[in-house]
Amino acid sequence: MTDNSDKTDKSGWTGKAALTGAAIGSAALAAALLYASRRKERVEKAAKAPKPDDAPETD
């Protein structure tokens, strides 16, 4: 006869690990998207910034 309690414990543990992994992955993806969008906004803002016509010469 096979004891099914060991199998139940493992599947419960792997299910929790899978949910944790999915949550971490989702958070990482959200952070990456936020980072990319903020970086894009900064680049666009810098491109639109007015450049002075009389820039002092520097060496």
GROMACS .gro file of N, CA, C and O in nm, residues 14-32:
model
   76
   14THR      N    1   0.460   2.260  -0.356
   14THR     CA    2   0.492   2.308  -0.490
   14THR      C    3   0.389   2.408  -0.539
   14THR      O    4   0.423   2.500  -0.612
   15GLY      N    5   0.265   2.391  -0.498
   15GLY     CA    6   0.161   2.488  -0.535
   15GLY      C    7   0.190   2.624  -0.475
   15GLY      O    8   0.177   2.727  -0.542
   16LYS      N    9   0.230   2.625  -0.349
   16LYS     CA   10   0.264   2.752  -0.284
   16LYS      C   11   0.387   2.814  -0.348
   16LYS      O   12   0.394   2.935  -0.367
   17ALA      N   13   0.484   2.729  -0.382
   17ALA     CA   14   0.605   2.780  -0.446
   17ALA      C   15   0.572   2.838  -0.584
   17ALA      O   16   0.628   2.941  -0.623
   18ALA      N   17   0.482   2.772  -0.656
   18ALA     CA   18   0.443   2.822  -0.787
   18ALA      C   19   0.372   2.956  -0.776
   18ALA      O   20   0.397   3.048  -0.855
   19LEU      N   21   0.285   2.969  -0.677
   19LEU     CA   22   0.215   3.097  -0.657
   19LEU      C   23   0.313   3.207  -0.618
   19LEU      O   24   0.303   3.321  -0.665
   20THR      N   25   0.408   3.173  -0.532
   20THR     CA   26   0.509   3.271  -0.491
   20THR      C   27   0.593   3.313  -0.611
   20THR      O   28   0.621   3.431  -0.630
   21GLY      N   29   0.632   3.214  -0.691
   21GLY     CA   30   0.712   3.245  -0.810
   21GLY      C   31   0.636   3.333  -0.907
   21GLY      O   32   0.691   3.425  -0.967
   22ALA      N   33   0.507   3.305  -0.924
   22ALA     CA   34   0.425   3.386  -1.014
   22ALA      C   35   0.411   3.528  -0.962
   22ALA      O   36   0.417   3.625  -1.039
   23ALA      N   37   0.396   3.542  -0.830
   23ALA     CA   38   0.384   3.676  -0.771
   23ALA      C   39   0.514   3.754  -0.789
   23ALA      O   40   0.511   3.874  -0.823
   24ILE      N   41   0.626   3.689  -0.766
   24ILE     CA   42   0.756   3.756  -0.781
   24ILE      C   43   0.778   3.793  -0.927
   24ILE      O   44   0.823   3.904  -0.958
   25GLY      N   45   0.744   3.702  -1.017
   25GLY     CA   46   0.759   3.730  -1.160
   25GLY      C   47   0.671   3.846  -1.204
   25GLY      O   48   0.714   3.931  -1.282
   26SER      N   49   0.550   3.851  -1.153
   26SER     CA   50   0.459   3.960  -1.188
   26SER      C   51   0.511   4.093  -1.136
   26SER      O   52   0.506   4.194  -1.206
   27ALA      N   53   0.563   4.092  -1.015
   27ALA     CA   54   0.618   4.215  -0.958
   27ALA      C   55   0.741   4.261  -1.037
   27ALA      O   56   0.758   4.380  -1.062
   28ALA      N   57   0.824   4.167  -1.077
   28ALA     CA   58   0.943   4.202  -1.154
   28ALA      C   59   0.904   4.259  -1.290
   28ALA      O   60   0.964   4.357  -1.337
   29LEU      N   61   0.805   4.200  -1.353
   29LEU     CA   62   0.759   4.250  -1.482
   29LEU      C   63   0.700   4.390  -1.468
   29LEU      O   64   0.729   4.479  -1.549
   30ALA      N   65   0.620   4.412  -1.365
   30ALA     CA   66   0.562   4.544  -1.343
   30ALA      C   67   0.672   4.648  -1.318
   30ALA      O   68   0.666   4.759  -1.371
   31ALA      N   69   0.771   4.612  -1.239
   31ALA     CA   70   0.881   4.705  -1.212
   31ALA      C   71   0.958   4.737  -1.339
   31ALA      O   72   0.996   4.852  -1.362
   32ALA      N   73   0.980   4.637  -1.423
   32ALA     CA   74   1.053   4.661  -1.548
   32ALA      C   75   0.974   4.753  -1.640
   32ALA      O   76   1.031   4.841  -1.704
   0.00000   0.00000   0.00000
